Coordinates of C-alpha atoms in Angstrom, one line a residue:
M1 CA 59.2 -63.8 47.7
L2 CA 57.2 -65.0 50.8
K3 CA 57.5 -62.8 53.8
N4 CA 57.0 -65.4 56.4
Q5 CA 57.5 -68.6 54.4
Q6 CA 54.0 -69.8 55.2
I7 CA 51.2 -70.5 52.8
N8 CA 47.7 -71.3 54.0
V9 CA 45.7 -73.5 51.7
I10 CA 41.9 -73.2 52.0
E11 CA 39.5 -75.5 50.1
R12 CA 35.8 -74.7 50.3
D13 CA 32.6 -74.7 48.2
I14 CA 32.4 -71.1 47.2
C15 CA 29.2 -71.6 45.4
L16 CA 27.4 -72.1 48.8
D17 CA 29.5 -69.6 50.9
I18 CA 30.0 -65.9 50.9
V19 CA 33.8 -65.2 50.8
N20 CA 34.5 -62.0 52.8
K21 CA 38.2 -62.4 53.4
E22 CA 40.9 -61.0 51.0
Y23 CA 43.4 -63.3 49.4
D24 CA 46.7 -62.7 47.6
L25 CA 46.1 -65.5 45.2
I26 CA 43.1 -67.7 44.1
I27 CA 44.0 -70.9 42.2
A28 CA 41.3 -72.5 40.2
H29 CA 42.8 -75.8 39.1
L30 CA 40.5 -78.0 37.0
L31 CA 37.8 -76.4 39.0
L32 CA 35.6 -75.0 36.3
G33 CA 34.9 -78.1 34.4
E34 CA 34.3 -80.1 37.6
A35 CA 31.6 -77.5 38.7
T36 CA 28.7 -79.4 37.1
K37 CA 29.8 -82.8 38.6
F38 CA 29.2 -81.2 42.1
G39 CA 25.9 -79.6 41.3
N40 CA 27.1 -76.2 40.4
S41 CA 27.1 -74.5 36.9
Y42 CA 30.3 -73.5 35.3
E43 CA 29.0 -69.9 34.9
V44 CA 28.1 -69.5 38.6
L45 CA 31.4 -70.9 39.7
L46 CA 33.4 -68.7 37.4
D47 CA 31.5 -65.7 38.6
K48 CA 32.1 -66.6 42.2
V49 CA 35.9 -67.1 41.6
C50 CA 36.2 -63.7 39.9
N51 CA 34.2 -62.0 42.6
I52 CA 36.6 -63.0 45.5
N53 CA 38.6 -60.1 46.8
S54 CA 42.1 -61.2 45.6
R55 CA 45.2 -59.6 44.0
Y56 CA 45.6 -62.5 41.5
I57 CA 43.8 -65.5 40.1
I58 CA 45.3 -68.5 38.3
I59 CA 42.9 -70.7 36.2
I60 CA 44.1 -73.9 34.8
D61 CA 41.8 -76.3 33.1
Y62 CA 41.6 -78.7 30.0
L63 CA 41.4 -77.2 26.6
E64 CA 39.3 -80.2 25.5
D65 CA 36.7 -80.0 28.4
P66 CA 33.4 -79.2 26.6
K67 CA 32.1 -77.5 29.8
V68 CA 34.8 -74.9 29.9
N69 CA 34.4 -71.9 27.7
E70 CA 37.4 -69.7 27.3
K71 CA 35.3 -66.8 25.9
S72 CA 33.2 -66.6 29.0
I73 CA 36.5 -66.4 31.1
L74 CA 37.4 -63.2 29.1
E75 CA 33.9 -61.8 29.6
I76 CA 33.8 -62.4 33.3
C77 CA 37.3 -60.9 33.8
N78 CA 36.0 -57.8 32.0
K79 CA 32.9 -57.7 34.2
Y80 CA 34.9 -57.7 37.4
N81 CA 37.8 -55.5 36.1
W82 CA 40.4 -58.3 35.8
T83 CA 43.2 -58.3 33.3
I84 CA 44.8 -61.4 31.9
I85 CA 48.5 -60.8 32.1
Y86 CA 49.8 -64.2 31.0
K87 CA 48.1 -66.9 29.0
S88 CA 49.6 -70.3 28.1
Y89 CA 48.7 -73.6 26.4
F90 CA 50.6 -76.7 27.0
K91 CA 50.4 -80.5 26.1
N92 CA 50.2 -83.0 28.9
D93 CA 52.7 -85.8 28.9
I94 CA 50.0 -88.2 29.7
P95 CA 46.5 -87.6 28.5
Q96 CA 43.8 -87.7 31.3
V97 CA 40.6 -89.6 30.4
W98 CA 37.3 -88.3 31.7
N99 CA 33.8 -89.5 30.9
D100 CA 33.1 -87.0 28.3
F101 CA 36.6 -86.0 26.9
V102 CA 40.2 -86.9 26.8
G103 CA 42.3 -84.0 28.4
D104 CA 45.4 -83.8 26.2
H105 CA 46.1 -80.1 26.5
N106 CA 45.8 -77.5 29.3
F107 CA 45.4 -73.8 29.3
G108 CA 46.4 -71.5 32.0
Y109 CA 45.6 -67.8 32.8
L110 CA 47.4 -65.6 35.3
I111 CA 44.9 -62.8 36.0
K112 CA 45.4 -59.5 37.9
K113 CA 43.0 -57.1 39.4
K114 CA 43.1 -53.8 37.3

């Protein structure tokens, strides 16, 4: 339940910035696979996401994306003392076509600070 019914959405390149604020929720939607298209590495971006002071992280990405490695998500969560509390896989109604893959399925993680 929202206390004041307001949600602030902030978009920024966290690979170039230091994030000093604390957030309730970080959402990484199709962020990890796109990292390389903007000159960042998947591993560096994942590390930055998990290093932000937050209560929860949601990661949603394509299962078919060759740049996204689910094993590394688990490893980085352990490194920063995060726990995956919910994990889901689902099929898209309409596949999304990218240059190097067709995104037919998504995975999602709800992650909480231990």
